[in-house]
PDB file of C-alpha atoms in Angstrom:
ATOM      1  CA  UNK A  19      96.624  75.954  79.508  1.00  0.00           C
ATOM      2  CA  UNK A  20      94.733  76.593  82.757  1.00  0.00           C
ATOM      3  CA  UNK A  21      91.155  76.361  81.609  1.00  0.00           C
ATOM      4  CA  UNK A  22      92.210  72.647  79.995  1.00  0.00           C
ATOM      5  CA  UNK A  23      91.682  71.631  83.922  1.00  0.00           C
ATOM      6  CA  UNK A  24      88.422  73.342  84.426  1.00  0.00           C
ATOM      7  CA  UNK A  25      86.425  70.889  85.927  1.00  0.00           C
ATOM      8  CA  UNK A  26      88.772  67.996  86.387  1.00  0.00           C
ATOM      9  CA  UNK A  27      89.774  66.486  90.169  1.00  0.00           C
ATOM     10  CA  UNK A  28      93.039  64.692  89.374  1.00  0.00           C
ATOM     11  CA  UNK A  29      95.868  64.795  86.405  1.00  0.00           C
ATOM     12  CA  UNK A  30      98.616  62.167  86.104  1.00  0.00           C
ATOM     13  CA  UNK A  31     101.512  61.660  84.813  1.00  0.00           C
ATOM     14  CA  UNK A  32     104.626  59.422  84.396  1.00  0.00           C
ATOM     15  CA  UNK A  33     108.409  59.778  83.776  1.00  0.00           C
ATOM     16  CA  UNK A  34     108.137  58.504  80.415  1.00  0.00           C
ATOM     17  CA  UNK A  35     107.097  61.743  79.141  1.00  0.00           C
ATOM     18  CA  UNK A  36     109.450  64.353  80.138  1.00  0.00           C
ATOM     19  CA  UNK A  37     112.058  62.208  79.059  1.00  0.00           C
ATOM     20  CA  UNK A  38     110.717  61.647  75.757  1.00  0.00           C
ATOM     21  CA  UNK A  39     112.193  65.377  74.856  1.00  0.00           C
ATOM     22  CA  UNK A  40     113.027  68.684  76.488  1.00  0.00           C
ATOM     23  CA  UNK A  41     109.649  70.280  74.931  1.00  0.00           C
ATOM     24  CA  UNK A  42     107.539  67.784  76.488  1.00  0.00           C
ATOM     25  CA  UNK A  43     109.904  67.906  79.655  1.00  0.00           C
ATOM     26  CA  UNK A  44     108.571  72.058  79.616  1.00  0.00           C
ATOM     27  CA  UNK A  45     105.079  71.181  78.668  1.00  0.00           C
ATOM     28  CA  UNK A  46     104.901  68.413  81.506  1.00  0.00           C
ATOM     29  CA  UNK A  47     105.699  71.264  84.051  1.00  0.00           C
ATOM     30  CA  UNK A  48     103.392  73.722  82.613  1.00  0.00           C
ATOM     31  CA  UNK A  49     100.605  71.318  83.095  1.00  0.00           C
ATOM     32  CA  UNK A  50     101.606  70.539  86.858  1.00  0.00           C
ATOM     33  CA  UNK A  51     101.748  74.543  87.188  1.00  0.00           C
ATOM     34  CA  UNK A  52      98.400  74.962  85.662  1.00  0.00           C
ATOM     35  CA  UNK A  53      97.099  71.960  87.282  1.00  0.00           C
ATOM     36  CA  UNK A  54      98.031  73.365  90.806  1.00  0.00           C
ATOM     37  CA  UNK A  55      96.422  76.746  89.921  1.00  0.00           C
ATOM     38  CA  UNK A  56      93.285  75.070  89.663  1.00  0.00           C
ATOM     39  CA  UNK A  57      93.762  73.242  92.616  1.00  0.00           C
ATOM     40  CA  UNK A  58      93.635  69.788  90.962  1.00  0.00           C
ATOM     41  CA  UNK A  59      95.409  66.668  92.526  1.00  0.00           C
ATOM     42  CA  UNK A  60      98.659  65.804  91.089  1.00  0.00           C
ATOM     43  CA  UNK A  61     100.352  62.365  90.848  1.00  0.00           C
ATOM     44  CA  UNK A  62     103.369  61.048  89.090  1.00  0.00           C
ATOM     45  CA  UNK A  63     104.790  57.759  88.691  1.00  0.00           C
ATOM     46  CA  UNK A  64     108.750  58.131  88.471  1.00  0.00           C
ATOM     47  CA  UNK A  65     108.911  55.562  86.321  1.00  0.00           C
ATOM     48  CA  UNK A  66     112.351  55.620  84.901  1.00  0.00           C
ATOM     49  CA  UNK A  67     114.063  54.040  81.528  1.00  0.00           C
ATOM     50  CA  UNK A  68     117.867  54.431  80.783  1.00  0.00           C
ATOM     51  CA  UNK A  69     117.007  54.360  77.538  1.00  0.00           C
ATOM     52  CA  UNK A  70     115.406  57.607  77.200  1.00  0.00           C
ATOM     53  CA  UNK A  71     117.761  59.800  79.617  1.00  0.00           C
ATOM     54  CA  UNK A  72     120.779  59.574  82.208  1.00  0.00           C
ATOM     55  CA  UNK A  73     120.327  58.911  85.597  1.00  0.00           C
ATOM     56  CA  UNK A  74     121.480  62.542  86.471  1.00  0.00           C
ATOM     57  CA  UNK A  75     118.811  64.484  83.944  1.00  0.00           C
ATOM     58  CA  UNK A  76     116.002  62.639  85.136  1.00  0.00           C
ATOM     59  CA  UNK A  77     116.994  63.296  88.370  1.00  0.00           C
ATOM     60  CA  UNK A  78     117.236  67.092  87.586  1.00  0.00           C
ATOM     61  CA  UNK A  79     114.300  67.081  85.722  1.00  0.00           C
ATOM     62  CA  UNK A  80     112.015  65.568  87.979  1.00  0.00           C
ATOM     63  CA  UNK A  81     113.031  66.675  91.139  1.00  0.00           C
ATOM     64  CA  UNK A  82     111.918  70.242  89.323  1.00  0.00           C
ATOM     65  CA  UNK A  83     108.561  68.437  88.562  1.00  0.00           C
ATOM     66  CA  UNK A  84     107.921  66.963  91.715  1.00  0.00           C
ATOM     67  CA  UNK A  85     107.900  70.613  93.617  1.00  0.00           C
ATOM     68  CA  UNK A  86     103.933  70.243  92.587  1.00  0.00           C
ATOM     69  CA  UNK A  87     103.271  66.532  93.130  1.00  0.00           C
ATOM     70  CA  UNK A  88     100.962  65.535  95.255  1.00  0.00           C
ATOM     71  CA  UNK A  89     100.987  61.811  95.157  1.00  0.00           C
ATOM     72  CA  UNK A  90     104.137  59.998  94.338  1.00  0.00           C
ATOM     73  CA  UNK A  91     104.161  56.746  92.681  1.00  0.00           C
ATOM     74  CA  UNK A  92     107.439  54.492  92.956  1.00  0.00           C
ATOM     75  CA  UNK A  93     109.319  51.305  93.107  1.00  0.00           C
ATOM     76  CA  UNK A  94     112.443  50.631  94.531  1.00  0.00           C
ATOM     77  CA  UNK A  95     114.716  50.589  91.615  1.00  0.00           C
ATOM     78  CA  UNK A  96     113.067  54.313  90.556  1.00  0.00           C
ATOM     79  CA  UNK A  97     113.719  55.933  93.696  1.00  0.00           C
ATOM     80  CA  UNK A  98     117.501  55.043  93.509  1.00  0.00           C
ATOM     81  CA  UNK A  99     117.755  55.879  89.896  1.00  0.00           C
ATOM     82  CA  UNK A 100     115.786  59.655  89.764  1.00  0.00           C
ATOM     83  CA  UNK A 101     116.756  60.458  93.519  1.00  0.00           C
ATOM     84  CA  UNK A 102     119.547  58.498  94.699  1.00  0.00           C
ATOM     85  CA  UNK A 103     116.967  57.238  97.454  1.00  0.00           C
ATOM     86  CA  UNK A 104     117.509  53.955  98.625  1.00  0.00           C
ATOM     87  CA  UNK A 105     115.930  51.421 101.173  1.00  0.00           C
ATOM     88  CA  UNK A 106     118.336  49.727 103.112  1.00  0.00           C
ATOM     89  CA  UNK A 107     118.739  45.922 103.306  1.00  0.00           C
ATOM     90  CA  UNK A 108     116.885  45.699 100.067  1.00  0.00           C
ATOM     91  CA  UNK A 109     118.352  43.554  97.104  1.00  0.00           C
ATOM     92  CA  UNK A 110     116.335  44.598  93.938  1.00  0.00           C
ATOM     93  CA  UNK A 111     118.326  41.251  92.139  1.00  0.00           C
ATOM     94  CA  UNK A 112     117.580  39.094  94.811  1.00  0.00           C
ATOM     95  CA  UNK A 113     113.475  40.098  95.227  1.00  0.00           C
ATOM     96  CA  UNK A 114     113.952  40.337  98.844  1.00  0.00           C
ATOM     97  CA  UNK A 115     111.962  43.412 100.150  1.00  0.00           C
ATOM     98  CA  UNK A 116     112.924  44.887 103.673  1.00  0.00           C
ATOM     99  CA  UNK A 117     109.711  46.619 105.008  1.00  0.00           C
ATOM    100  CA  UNK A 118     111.493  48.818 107.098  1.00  0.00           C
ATOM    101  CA  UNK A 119     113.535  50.316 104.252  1.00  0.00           C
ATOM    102  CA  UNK A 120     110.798  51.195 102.255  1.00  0.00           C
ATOM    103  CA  UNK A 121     109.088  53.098 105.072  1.00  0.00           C
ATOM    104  CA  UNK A 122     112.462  55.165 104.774  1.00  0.00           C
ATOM    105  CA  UNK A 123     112.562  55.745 101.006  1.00  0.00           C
ATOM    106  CA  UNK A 124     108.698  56.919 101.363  1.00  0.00           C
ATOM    107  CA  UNK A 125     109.662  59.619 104.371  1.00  0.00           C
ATOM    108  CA  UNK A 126     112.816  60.318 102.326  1.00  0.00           C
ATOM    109  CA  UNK A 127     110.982  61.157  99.461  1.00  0.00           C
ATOM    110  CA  UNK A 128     108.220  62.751 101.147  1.00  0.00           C
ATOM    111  CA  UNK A 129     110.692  65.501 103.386  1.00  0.00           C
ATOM    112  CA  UNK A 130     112.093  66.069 100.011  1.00  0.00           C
ATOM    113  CA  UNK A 131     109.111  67.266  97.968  1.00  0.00           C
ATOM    114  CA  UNK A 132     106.347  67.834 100.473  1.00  0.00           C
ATOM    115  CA  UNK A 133     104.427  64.571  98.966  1.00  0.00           C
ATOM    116  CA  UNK A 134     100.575  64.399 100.504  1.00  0.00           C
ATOM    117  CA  UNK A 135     101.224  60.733 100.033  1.00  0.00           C
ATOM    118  CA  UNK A 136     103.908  58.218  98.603  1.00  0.00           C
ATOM    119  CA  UNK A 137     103.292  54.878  97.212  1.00  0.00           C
ATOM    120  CA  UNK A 138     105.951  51.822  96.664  1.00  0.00           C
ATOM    121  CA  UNK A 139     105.268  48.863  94.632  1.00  0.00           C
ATOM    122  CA  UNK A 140     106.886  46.110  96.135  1.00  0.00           C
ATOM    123  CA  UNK A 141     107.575  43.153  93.783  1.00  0.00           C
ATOM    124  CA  UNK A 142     109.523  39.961  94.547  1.00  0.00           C
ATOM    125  CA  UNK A 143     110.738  37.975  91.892  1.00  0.00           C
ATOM    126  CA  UNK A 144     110.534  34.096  92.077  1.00  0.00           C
ATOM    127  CA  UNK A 145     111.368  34.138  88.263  1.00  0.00           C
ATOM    128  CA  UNK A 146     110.170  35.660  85.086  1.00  0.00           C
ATOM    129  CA  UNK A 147     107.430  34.249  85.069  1.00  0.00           C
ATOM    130  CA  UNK A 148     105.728  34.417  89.062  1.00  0.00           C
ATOM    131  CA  UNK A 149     106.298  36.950  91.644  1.00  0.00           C
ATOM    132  CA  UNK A 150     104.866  38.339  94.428  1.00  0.00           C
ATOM    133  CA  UNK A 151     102.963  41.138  94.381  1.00  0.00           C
ATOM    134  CA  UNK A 152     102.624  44.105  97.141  1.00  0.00           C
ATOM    135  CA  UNK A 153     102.400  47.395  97.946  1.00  0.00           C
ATOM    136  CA  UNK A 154     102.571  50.524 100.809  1.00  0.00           C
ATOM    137  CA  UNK A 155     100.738  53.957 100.733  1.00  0.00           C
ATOM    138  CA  UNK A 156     102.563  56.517 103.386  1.00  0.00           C
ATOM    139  CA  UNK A 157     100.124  59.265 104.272  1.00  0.00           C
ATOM    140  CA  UNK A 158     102.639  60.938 106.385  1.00  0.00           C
ATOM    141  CA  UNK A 159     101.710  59.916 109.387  1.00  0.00           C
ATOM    142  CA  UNK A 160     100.982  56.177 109.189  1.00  0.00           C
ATOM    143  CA  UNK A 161     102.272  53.294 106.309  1.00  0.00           C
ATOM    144  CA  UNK A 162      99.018  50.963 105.047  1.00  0.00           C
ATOM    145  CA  UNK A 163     100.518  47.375 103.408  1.00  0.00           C
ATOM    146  CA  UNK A 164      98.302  45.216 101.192  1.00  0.00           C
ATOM    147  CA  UNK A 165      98.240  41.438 101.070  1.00  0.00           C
ATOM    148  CA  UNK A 166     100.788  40.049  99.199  1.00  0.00           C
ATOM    149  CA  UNK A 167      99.591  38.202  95.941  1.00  0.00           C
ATOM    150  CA  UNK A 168     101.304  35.464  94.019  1.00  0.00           C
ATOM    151  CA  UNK A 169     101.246  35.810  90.451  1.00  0.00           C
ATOM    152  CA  UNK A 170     101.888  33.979  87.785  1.00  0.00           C
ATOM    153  CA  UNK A 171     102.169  36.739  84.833  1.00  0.00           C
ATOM    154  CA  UNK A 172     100.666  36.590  81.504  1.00  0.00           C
ATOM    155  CA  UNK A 173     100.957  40.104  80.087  1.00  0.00           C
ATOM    156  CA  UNK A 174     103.617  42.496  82.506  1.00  0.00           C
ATOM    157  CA  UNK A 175     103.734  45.525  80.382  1.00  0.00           C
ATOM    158  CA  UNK A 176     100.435  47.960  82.438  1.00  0.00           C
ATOM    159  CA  UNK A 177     101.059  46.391  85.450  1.00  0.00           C
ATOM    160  CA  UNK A 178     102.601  49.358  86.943  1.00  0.00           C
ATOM    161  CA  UNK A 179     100.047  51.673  85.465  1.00  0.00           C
ATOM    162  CA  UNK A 180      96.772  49.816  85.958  1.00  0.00           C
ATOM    163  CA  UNK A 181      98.365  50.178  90.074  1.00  0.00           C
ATOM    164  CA  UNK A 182      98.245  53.823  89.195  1.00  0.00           C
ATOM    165  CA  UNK A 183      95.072  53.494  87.849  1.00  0.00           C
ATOM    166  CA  UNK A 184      93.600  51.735  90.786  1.00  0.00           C
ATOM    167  CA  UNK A 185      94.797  54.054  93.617  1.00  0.00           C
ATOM    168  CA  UNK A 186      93.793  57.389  91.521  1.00  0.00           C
ATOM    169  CA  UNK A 187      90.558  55.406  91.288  1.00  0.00           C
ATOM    170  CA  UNK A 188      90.252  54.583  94.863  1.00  0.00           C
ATOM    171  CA  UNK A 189      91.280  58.188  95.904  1.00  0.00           C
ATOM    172  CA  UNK A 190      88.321  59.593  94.398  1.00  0.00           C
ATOM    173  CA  UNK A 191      85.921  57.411  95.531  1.00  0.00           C
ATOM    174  CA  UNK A 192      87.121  58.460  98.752  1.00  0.00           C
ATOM    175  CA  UNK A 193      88.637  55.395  99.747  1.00  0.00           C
ATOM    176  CA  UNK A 194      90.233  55.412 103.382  1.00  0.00           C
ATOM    177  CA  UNK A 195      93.965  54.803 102.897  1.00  0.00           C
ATOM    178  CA  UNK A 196      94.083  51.042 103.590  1.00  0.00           C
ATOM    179  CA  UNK A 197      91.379  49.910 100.834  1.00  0.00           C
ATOM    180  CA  UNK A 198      93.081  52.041  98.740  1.00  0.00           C
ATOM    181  CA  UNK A 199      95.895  50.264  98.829  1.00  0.00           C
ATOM    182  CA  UNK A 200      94.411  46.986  99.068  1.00  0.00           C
ATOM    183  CA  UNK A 201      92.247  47.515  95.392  1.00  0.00           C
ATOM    184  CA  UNK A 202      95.074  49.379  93.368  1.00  0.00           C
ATOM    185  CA  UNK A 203      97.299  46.633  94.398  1.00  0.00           C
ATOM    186  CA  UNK A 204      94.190  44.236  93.595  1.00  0.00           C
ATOM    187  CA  UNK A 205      93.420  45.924  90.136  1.00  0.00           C
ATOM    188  CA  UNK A 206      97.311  45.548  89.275  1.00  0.00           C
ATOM    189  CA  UNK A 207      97.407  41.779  90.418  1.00  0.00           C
ATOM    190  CA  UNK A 208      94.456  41.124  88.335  1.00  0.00           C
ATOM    191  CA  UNK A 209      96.203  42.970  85.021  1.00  0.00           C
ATOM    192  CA  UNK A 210      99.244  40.759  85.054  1.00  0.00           C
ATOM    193  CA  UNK A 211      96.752  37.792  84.078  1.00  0.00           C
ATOM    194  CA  UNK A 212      95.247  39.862  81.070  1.00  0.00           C
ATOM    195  CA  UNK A 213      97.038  40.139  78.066  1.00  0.00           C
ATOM    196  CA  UNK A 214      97.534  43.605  76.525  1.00  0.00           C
ATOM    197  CA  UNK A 215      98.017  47.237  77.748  1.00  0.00           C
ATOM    198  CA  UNK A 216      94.965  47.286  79.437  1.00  0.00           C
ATOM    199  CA  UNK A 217      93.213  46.709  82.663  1.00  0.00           C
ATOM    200  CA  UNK A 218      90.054  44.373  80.759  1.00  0.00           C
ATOM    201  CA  UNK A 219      88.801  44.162  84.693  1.00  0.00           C
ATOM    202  CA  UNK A 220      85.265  45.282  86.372  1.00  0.00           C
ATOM    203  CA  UNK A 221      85.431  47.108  89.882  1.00  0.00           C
ATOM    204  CA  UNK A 222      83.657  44.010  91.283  1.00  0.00           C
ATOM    205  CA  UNK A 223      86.111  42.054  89.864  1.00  0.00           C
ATOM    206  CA  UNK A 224      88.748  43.904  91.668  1.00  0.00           C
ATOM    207  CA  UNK A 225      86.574  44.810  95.012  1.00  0.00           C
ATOM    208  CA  UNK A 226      86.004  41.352  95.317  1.00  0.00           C
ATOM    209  CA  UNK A 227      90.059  39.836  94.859  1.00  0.00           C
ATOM    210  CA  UNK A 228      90.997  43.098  97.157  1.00  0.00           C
ATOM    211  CA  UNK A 229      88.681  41.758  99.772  1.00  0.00           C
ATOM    212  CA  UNK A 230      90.102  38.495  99.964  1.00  0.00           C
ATOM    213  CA  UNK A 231      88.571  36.586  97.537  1.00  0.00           C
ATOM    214  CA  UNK A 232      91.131  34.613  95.425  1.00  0.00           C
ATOM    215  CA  UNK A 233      89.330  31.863  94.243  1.00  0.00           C
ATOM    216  CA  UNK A 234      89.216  32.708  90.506  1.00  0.00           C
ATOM    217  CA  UNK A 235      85.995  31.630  90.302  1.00  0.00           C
ATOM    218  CA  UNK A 236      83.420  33.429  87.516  1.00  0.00           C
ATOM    219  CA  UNK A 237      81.288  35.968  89.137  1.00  0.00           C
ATOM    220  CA  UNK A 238      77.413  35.574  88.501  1.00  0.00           C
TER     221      UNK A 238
END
């Protein structure tokens, strides 16, 4: 499997996958390994769904994967779920979100698994239609917020993703850590207005909302 990731700077993955059976759960960790030994960057989103496993496999399973993650990619309900990690003062029913707490989950989960860097989605719902929208990268040393966007949502399903998308994205184009979380947070906003699974965006489109430019208006 190693000379699949000849050439290539990042591989990505999500929870989904290893939960979908054990072979894929063994093939998923094979990759990381092989990944690693070609010394590619490796992110995962934890990205949990009861429906596919238990609380306590998931938790076994991808704490094994995690050994060779780089870049972790969470919200708050995942880290509870797959680690048992929680941010204090936080009511995931409620949408509040406690800043403070999520700086612990992130240093939690990066003294647990030696994470380069942690990100947390933070979403606060209004209703099921509009919520707000943020997010914080930890870089072990320093947390970076974005603005705080409110949406109201066409399409939810890629949300999470497309914010994968957009910090993998901004990573390689060498982003410094703030702007990279201010356009995968940007990128995301914008894909909860497009209908589908994906991210129908341009990187001026997103540039332009993730400096500060909201208006909506059509770019010429």
């Amino acid at each position: 499997m190693k000379h699949i990731f000849a050439g290539a700077d990042w591989f990505h993955f999500t929870g989904i996958t290893p939960a979908l059976n054990d072979t894929l759960a063994e093939i998923c960790l094979l990759a990381c390994q092989a990944a690693k030994e070609n010394g590619v960057t490796v992110s995962c989103d934890l990205n949990y769904r009861n429906k596919l496993w238990s609380k306590q496999k998931a938790g076994e399973v991808m704490g094994n994967l995690c050994q060779y993650v780089d870049v972790c990619i969470a919200n708050e309900e995942d880290a509870a779920d797959v680690f048992n990690i929680r941010s204090s003062g936080t009511d995931v029913t409620a949408g509040n979100v406690n800043r403070e707490g999520y700086k612990d989950v992130a240093k939690q989960l990066k003294e647990r698994f030696g994470f380069s860097k942690v990100a947390i989605t933070l979403r606060e719902s209004i209703s099921a239609n509009d919520n707000d929208w943020s997010a914080m990268l930890y870089d072990g040393g320093d947390f970076y917020f974005s603005r705080k966007y409110h949406m109201h949502i066409v399409d939810r399903v890629g949300g999470g993703d497309s914010f994968g998308g957009g910090l993998i994205a901004a990573s390689l184009m060498g982003y410094d850590p703030q702007k990279t979380i201010d356009f995968a947070v940007a990128a995301s906003c914008l894909k909860h207005a497009v209908e589908g699974d994906f991210n129908l965006v341009s990187l001026d489109e997103v540039l332009k909302l993730a400096g500060g430019d909201a208006s909506g208006r059509v770019q010429r």
